[in-house]
Amino acid sequence: MTNQQNGQSKERVHRFVSKDLTLRIAAVDATEVVRHMQELQNTYPLATIAVGRSMVGALLMAAQLKDDQQVGLLFKGSGALRSVYAEASYNGHVRGYTPTPHYHPESYENGLSLKEALGIGTLTVARHLPFQKAPFQGTVEMVSGEIGEDIAHYLHQSHQIRSLVSLGVYLDSDGKVAKAGGILIEVMPGVEEEIVDLVQKNYDTKKPNISKMLLEGATPADLVKPFLEGIEFEELEHEKYLEYFCPCTKDRVIRALETLGEEELQDMINKKEEVHVTCQVCGRPYDVTVPEVQQVKERIHKESLH
Ligand SMILES: [Zn+2]
């Protein structure tokens, strides 16, 4: 299926359910796949946190879908990061991307808050089966730009699901991913309000910090415990191992060349050199021959005449 050996992970999303079935929970240590994303795209701190949290969020949401279904999260804002994309499948595939991996603020005075970096904008969520033409899609305003709260807002607005989303990406002093993970607690209809109050109280009093817990060696089951203290729950089977996976093809990479425009393509043809293009999302290299560049140029020339 893929030759990206080092994109594979021994981790998986762990799923839990409360004994009364009114809370469903997903928790993950996604350190390896987020680290892999950073290695491929050489993301700077704010981009790493934004893409990393989005990947974790997408993985947690996808684990609540069905076989082969996937979810894509697109954050688009007025800030310097412009956009952040992450996609994950029920089967554990995940990828993430931002067009601004090297953004860095003038100072890190505000710490690693994404609020300004993403700015004001929207979160669009697409849920679909691979190759399905019309995905289910919903768009909401971003409420904080910190990813987790925005996902919770989306779930409430679009699916009337109350939830608690806590995501953490911890960087070491060199800005490299040390830990990444998160948990998603969804409240199902018919829940007793005392249960909801208890989760909220646990959250408010314990203030569980995902990345700190992971740094201290917590497993996904350990991440869940402080949130669910006083509530009985059990783990569900979900043997889907995480893998950084990109479904790019040479065709799509060649299509991306169209954006260069006729002039630049002609320049490439004149030089008679094979073009080396790498997919920005996964780093896979593709060689494009001069006749192939010629075809792209002819295609956009034809289209420009319409
Ligand atoms: Zn790719």
GROMACS .gro file of C-alpha atoms and ligand atoms in nm:
model
  307
    1MET     CA    1   0.000   0.000   0.000
    2THR     CA    2   0.282   0.238   0.082
    3ASN     CA    3   0.657   0.230   0.109
    4GLN     CA    4   0.678   0.497   0.375
    5GLN     CA    5   0.812   0.265   0.639
    6ASN     CA    6   0.903   0.540   0.879
    7GLY     CA    7   0.556   0.691   0.858
    8GLN     CA    8   0.414   0.388   1.037
    9SER     CA    9   0.349   0.391   1.405
   10LYS     CA   10   0.298   0.137   1.679
   11GLU     CA   11   0.035   0.365   1.825
   12ARG     CA   12  -0.337   0.364   1.761
   13VAL     CA   13  -0.645   0.556   1.867
   14HIS     CA   14  -0.791   0.396   2.179
   15ARG     CA   15  -1.168   0.406   2.209
   16PHE     CA   16  -1.367   0.389   2.527
   17VAL     CA   17  -1.729   0.408   2.628
   18SER     CA   18  -1.889   0.481   2.964
   19LYS     CA   19  -2.073   0.183   3.115
   20ASP     CA   20  -2.407   0.360   3.065
   21LEU     CA   21  -2.308   0.418   2.696
   22THR     CA   22  -2.372   0.793   2.710
   23LEU     CA   23  -2.011   0.904   2.676
   24ARG     CA   24  -1.786   0.792   2.397
   25ILE     CA   25  -1.420   0.867   2.424
   26ALA     CA   26  -1.120   0.851   2.194
   27ALA     CA   27  -0.761   0.906   2.307
   28VAL     CA   28  -0.433   0.888   2.120
   29ASP     CA   29  -0.059   0.929   2.148
   30ALA     CA   30   0.018   1.054   1.796
   31THR     CA   31   0.378   1.157   1.862
   32GLU     CA   32   0.529   0.945   1.584
   33VAL     CA   33   0.304   1.060   1.300
   34VAL     CA   34   0.322   1.428   1.402
   35ARG     CA   35   0.699   1.401   1.427
   36HIS     CA   36   0.701   1.244   1.081
   37MET     CA   37   0.501   1.537   0.943
   38GLN     CA   38   0.753   1.778   1.094
   39GLU     CA   39   1.046   1.590   0.941
   40LEU     CA   40   0.885   1.594   0.596
   41GLN     CA   41   0.782   1.959   0.596
   42ASN     CA   42   1.040   2.106   0.834
   43THR     CA   43   0.764   2.298   1.010
   44TYR     CA   44   0.853   2.578   1.253
   45PRO     CA   45   0.696   2.587   1.602
   46LEU     CA   46   0.358   2.750   1.534
   47ALA     CA   47   0.301   2.555   1.213
   48THR     CA   48   0.401   2.233   1.393
   49ILE     CA   49   0.152   2.297   1.670
   50ALA     CA   50  -0.127   2.396   1.434
   51VAL     CA   51  -0.082   2.103   1.195
   52GLY     CA   52  -0.003   1.861   1.479
   53ARG     CA   53  -0.314   1.948   1.680
   54SER     CA   54  -0.526   1.928   1.365
   55MET     CA   55  -0.386   1.583   1.285
   56VAL     CA   56  -0.463   1.463   1.638
   57GLY     CA   57  -0.814   1.612   1.619
   58ALA     CA   58  -0.880   1.449   1.282
   59LEU     CA   59  -0.760   1.110   1.412
   60LEU     CA   60  -0.989   1.130   1.716
   61MET     CA   61  -1.290   1.228   1.504
   62ALA     CA   62  -1.218   0.964   1.239
   63ALA     CA   63  -1.202   0.688   1.501
   64GLN     CA   64  -1.574   0.749   1.569
   65LEU     CA   65  -1.671   0.692   1.205
   66LYS     CA   66  -1.704   0.365   1.016
   67ASP     CA   67  -1.470   0.148   0.811
   68ASP     CA   68  -1.285   0.339   0.538
   69GLN     CA   69  -1.454   0.670   0.617
   70GLN     CA   70  -1.234   0.973   0.652
   71VAL     CA   71  -1.254   1.324   0.786
   72GLY     CA   72  -1.076   1.635   0.664
   73LEU     CA   73  -1.034   1.954   0.868
   74LEU     CA   74  -0.955   2.279   0.692
   75PHE     CA   75  -0.884   2.586   0.903
   76LYS     CA   76  -0.871   2.909   0.703
   77GLY     CA   77  -0.791   3.233   0.879
   78SER     CA   78  -0.687   3.592   0.836
   79GLY     CA   79  -0.361   3.533   1.023
   80ALA     CA   80  -0.013   3.465   0.888
   81LEU     CA   81  -0.054   3.087   0.892
   82ARG     CA   82  -0.337   3.133   0.639
   83SER     CA   83  -0.455   2.772   0.639
   84VAL     CA   84  -0.400   2.437   0.804
   85TYR     CA   85  -0.526   2.106   0.673
   86ALA     CA   86  -0.542   1.762   0.828
   87GLU     CA   87  -0.709   1.443   0.717
   88ALA     CA   88  -0.750   1.111   0.892
   89SER     CA   89  -0.932   0.785   0.829
   90TYR     CA   90  -1.106   0.535   1.051
   91ASN     CA   91  -0.825   0.296   0.958
   92GLY     CA   92  -0.559   0.519   1.114
   93HIS     CA   93  -0.419   0.694   0.809
   94VAL     CA   94  -0.338   1.058   0.870
   95ARG     CA   95  -0.168   1.350   0.699
   96GLY     CA   96  -0.141   1.722   0.756
   97TYR     CA   97  -0.024   2.030   0.575
   98THR     CA   98   0.011   2.405   0.588
   99PRO     CA   99   0.127   2.627   0.300
  100THR     CA  100   0.325   2.833   0.554
  101PRO     CA  101   0.549   2.579   0.735
  102HIS     CA  102   0.820   2.837   0.800
  103TYR     CA  103   0.606   3.108   0.951
  104HIS     CA  104   0.752   3.255   1.264
  105PRO     CA  105   0.622   3.555   1.455
  106GLU     CA  106   0.842   3.856   1.530
  107SER     CA  107   0.850   3.742   1.888
  108TYR     CA  108   0.724   3.449   2.088
  109GLU     CA  109   0.587   3.690   2.348
  110ASN     CA  110   0.244   3.529   2.323
  111GLY     CA  111   0.399   3.188   2.370
  112LEU     CA  112   0.277   2.933   2.122
  113SER     CA  113  -0.081   3.053   2.103
  114LEU     CA  114  -0.236   3.002   1.761
  115LYS     CA  115  -0.505   3.266   1.807
  116GLU     CA  116  -0.321   3.540   1.619
  117ALA     CA  117  -0.133   3.308   1.387
  118LEU     CA  118  -0.459   3.170   1.250
  119GLY     CA  119  -0.666   3.483   1.303
  120ILE     CA  120  -1.033   3.510   1.227
  121GLY     CA  121  -1.183   3.257   0.993
  122THR     CA  122  -1.359   2.929   0.943
  123LEU     CA  123  -1.326   2.558   1.004
  124THR     CA  124  -1.464   2.337   0.729
  125VAL     CA  125  -1.508   1.968   0.801
  126ALA     CA  126  -1.556   1.718   0.521
  127ARG     CA  127  -1.652   1.362   0.594
  128HIS     CA  128  -1.649   1.107   0.317
  129LEU     CA  129  -1.556   0.773   0.176
  130PRO     CA  130  -1.249   0.779  -0.046
  131PHE     CA  131  -1.340   0.867  -0.407
  132GLN     CA  132  -1.695   0.959  -0.312
  133LYS     CA  133  -1.789   1.265  -0.515
  134ALA     CA  134  -2.001   1.460  -0.268
  135PRO     CA  135  -1.877   1.456   0.089
  136PHE     CA  136  -2.082   1.568   0.384
  137GLN     CA  137  -1.946   1.912   0.455
  138GLY     CA  138  -2.001   2.169   0.727
  139THR     CA  139  -1.844   2.506   0.796
  140VAL     CA  140  -1.838   2.701   1.122
  141GLU     CA  141  -1.665   3.016   1.241
  142MET     CA  142  -1.349   2.951   1.439
  143VAL     CA  143  -1.408   3.036   1.803
  144SER     CA  144  -1.051   3.041   1.930
  145GLY     CA  145  -0.811   2.927   1.660
  146GLU     CA  146  -0.662   2.685   1.912
  147ILE     CA  147  -0.802   2.388   1.715
  148GLY     CA  148  -0.954   2.184   2.002
  149GLU     CA  149  -1.224   2.436   2.095
  150ASP     CA  150  -1.298   2.491   1.729
  151ILE     CA  151  -1.358   2.120   1.677
  152ALA     CA  152  -1.589   2.112   1.981
  153HIS     CA  153  -1.777   2.412   1.840
  154TYR     CA  154  -1.813   2.235   1.505
  155LEU     CA  155  -1.948   1.916   1.666
  156HIS     CA  156  -2.204   2.117   1.855
  157GLN     CA  157  -2.312   2.338   1.566
  158SER     CA  158  -2.322   2.072   1.296
  159HIS     CA  159  -2.405   1.754   1.483
  160GLN     CA  160  -2.561   1.880   1.810
  161ILE     CA  161  -2.297   1.680   1.996
  162ARG     CA  162  -2.158   1.828   2.315
  163SER     CA  163  -1.794   1.741   2.357
  164LEU     CA  164  -1.471   1.808   2.532
  165VAL     CA  165  -1.163   1.817   2.310
  166SER     CA  166  -0.816   1.844   2.457
  167LEU     CA  167  -0.518   1.838   2.223
  168GLY     CA  168  -0.150   1.876   2.303
  169VAL     CA  169   0.169   1.911   2.099
  170TYR     CA  170   0.479   1.961   2.308
  171LEU     CA  171   0.801   2.087   2.150
  172ASP     CA  172   1.149   2.041   2.296
  173SER     CA  173   1.394   2.331   2.327
  174ASP     CA  174   1.498   2.284   1.960
  175GLY     CA  175   1.137   2.316   1.846
  176LYS     CA  176   1.113   1.945   1.764
  177VAL     CA  177   0.803   1.740   1.848
  178ALA     CA  178   0.855   1.574   2.186
  179LYS     CA  179   0.498   1.454   2.236
  180ALA     CA  180   0.164   1.490   2.060
  181GLY     CA  181  -0.174   1.351   2.149
  182GLY     CA  182  -0.521   1.425   2.267
  183ILE     CA  183  -0.859   1.312   2.381
  184LEU     CA  184  -1.214   1.363   2.260
  185ILE     CA  185  -1.512   1.301   2.486
  186GLU     CA  186  -1.851   1.309   2.315
  187VAL     CA  187  -2.179   1.326   2.503
  188MET     CA  188  -2.455   1.114   2.352
  189PRO     CA  189  -2.826   1.201   2.365
  190GLY     CA  190  -3.009   1.076   2.674
  191VAL     CA  191  -2.719   1.136   2.907
  192GLU     CA  192  -2.788   1.215   3.272
  193GLU     CA  193  -2.683   1.572   3.335
  194GLU     CA  194  -2.496   1.464   3.650
  195ILE     CA  195  -2.252   1.275   3.427
  196VAL     CA  196  -2.188   1.584   3.215
  197ASP     CA  197  -2.143   1.793   3.529
  198LEU     CA  198  -1.896   1.542   3.666
  199VAL     CA  199  -1.682   1.549   3.348
  200GLN     CA  200  -1.687   1.928   3.355
  201LYS     CA  201  -1.597   1.934   3.724
  202ASN     CA  202  -1.308   1.692   3.669
  203TYR     CA  203  -1.185   1.910   3.389
  204ASP     CA  204  -1.215   2.234   3.586
  205THR     CA  205  -1.054   2.105   3.904
  206LYS     CA  206  -0.781   1.879   3.765
  207LYS     CA  207  -0.704   2.079   3.450
  208PRO     CA  208  -0.551   1.771   3.286
  209ASN     CA  209  -0.263   1.871   3.062
  210ILE     CA  210  -0.229   1.625   2.773
  211SER     CA  211   0.128   1.697   2.668
  212LYS     CA  212   0.252   1.705   3.026
  213MET     CA  213   0.089   1.368   3.097
  214LEU     CA  214   0.240   1.220   2.779
  215LEU     CA  215   0.584   1.352   2.875
  216GLU     CA  216   0.545   1.176   3.207
  217GLY     CA  217   0.482   0.850   3.021
  218ALA     CA  218   0.102   0.836   3.017
  219THR     CA  219  -0.069   0.586   2.786
  220PRO     CA  220  -0.392   0.680   2.606
  221ALA     CA  221  -0.588   0.503   2.883
  222ASP     CA  222  -0.404   0.714   3.142
  223LEU     CA  223  -0.501   1.032   2.952
  224VAL     CA  224  -0.868   0.945   2.991
  225LYS     CA  225  -0.865   0.874   3.365
  226PRO     CA  226  -0.853   1.228   3.512
  227PHE     CA  227  -1.140   1.337   3.287
  228LEU     CA  228  -1.358   1.041   3.384
  229GLU     CA  229  -1.289   1.011   3.754
  230GLY     CA  230  -1.603   0.880   3.923
  231ILE     CA  231  -1.743   0.738   3.598
  232GLU     CA  232  -1.718   0.372   3.501
  233PHE     CA  233  -1.589   0.309   3.150
  234GLU     CA  234  -1.437   0.036   2.938
  235GLU     CA  235  -1.220   0.010   2.630
  236LEU     CA  236  -1.359  -0.091   2.290
  237GLU     CA  237  -1.162  -0.287   2.035
  238HIS     CA  238  -0.998  -0.068   1.772
  239GLU     CA  239  -0.687  -0.228   1.622
  240LYS     CA  240  -0.607   0.039   1.365
  241TYR     CA  241  -0.246   0.142   1.374
  242LEU     CA  242  -0.151   0.495   1.284
  243GLU     CA  243   0.031   0.566   0.964
  244TYR     CA  244   0.132   0.889   0.798
  245PHE     CA  245  -0.021   0.825   0.461
  246CYS     CA  246  -0.060   1.044   0.156
  247PRO     CA  247  -0.268   0.926  -0.140
  248CYS     CA  248  -0.081   1.146  -0.387
  249THR     CA  249  -0.025   1.026  -0.743
  250LYS     CA  250   0.194   1.146  -1.028
  251ASP     CA  251  -0.120   1.272  -1.199
  252ARG     CA  252  -0.204   1.505  -0.913
  253VAL     CA  253   0.153   1.630  -0.888
  254ILE     CA  254   0.152   1.703  -1.262
  255ARG     CA  255  -0.180   1.887  -1.219
  256ALA     CA  256  -0.016   2.106  -0.958
  257LEU     CA  257   0.230   2.219  -1.226
  258GLU     CA  258  -0.059   2.391  -1.403
  259THR     CA  259  -0.049   2.666  -1.144
  260LEU     CA  260   0.297   2.769  -1.267
  261GLY     CA  261   0.150   2.919  -1.583
  262GLU     CA  262   0.241   2.887  -1.950
  263GLU     CA  263   0.549   3.106  -1.947
  264GLU     CA  264   0.727   2.923  -1.671
  265LEU     CA  265   0.637   2.587  -1.820
  266GLN     CA  266   0.780   2.698  -2.158
  267ASP     CA  267   1.095   2.796  -1.975
  268MET     CA  268   1.120   2.446  -1.832
  269ILE     CA  269   1.064   2.296  -2.179
  270ASN     CA  270   1.336   2.516  -2.331
  271LYS     CA  271   1.584   2.393  -2.074
  272LYS     CA  272   1.501   2.035  -2.182
  273GLU     CA  273   1.547   1.914  -1.828
  274GLU     CA  274   1.354   1.651  -1.646
  275VAL     CA  275   1.166   1.813  -1.359
  276HIS     CA  276   1.185   1.673  -1.008
  277VAL     CA  277   0.874   1.747  -0.810
  278THR     CA  278   0.810   1.635  -0.455
  279CYS     CA  279   0.469   1.611  -0.296
  280GLN     CA  280   0.459   1.881  -0.030
  281VAL     CA  281   0.247   1.673   0.202
  282CYS     CA  282   0.454   1.354   0.211
  283GLY     CA  283   0.780   1.437   0.037
  284ARG     CA  284   0.747   1.159  -0.220
  285PRO     CA  285   0.957   1.248  -0.529
  286TYR     CA  286   0.821   1.238  -0.883
  287ASP     CA  287   1.015   1.282  -1.207
  288VAL     CA  288   0.829   1.467  -1.479
  289THR     CA  289   0.967   1.440  -1.832
  290VAL     CA  290   0.988   1.722  -2.086
  291PRO     CA  291   0.704   1.575  -2.302
  292GLU     CA  292   0.487   1.561  -1.988
  293VAL     CA  293   0.557   1.928  -1.914
  294GLN     CA  294   0.474   2.000  -2.278
  295GLN     CA  295   0.135   1.829  -2.231
  296VAL     CA  296   0.056   2.037  -1.923
  297LYS     CA  297   0.141   2.352  -2.112
  298GLU     CA  298  -0.077   2.255  -2.408
  299ARG     CA  299  -0.365   2.171  -2.177
  300ILE     CA  300  -0.367   2.507  -2.002
  301HIS     CA  301  -0.318   2.684  -2.335
  302LYS     CA  302  -0.631   2.509  -2.469
  303GLU     CA  303  -0.825   2.587  -2.153
  304SER     CA  304  -0.725   2.955  -2.170
  305LEU     CA  305  -0.887   2.977  -2.516
  306HIS     CA  306  -1.228   2.880  -2.384
  307ZN      ZN  307   0.203   1.294  -0.107
   0.00000   0.00000   0.00000
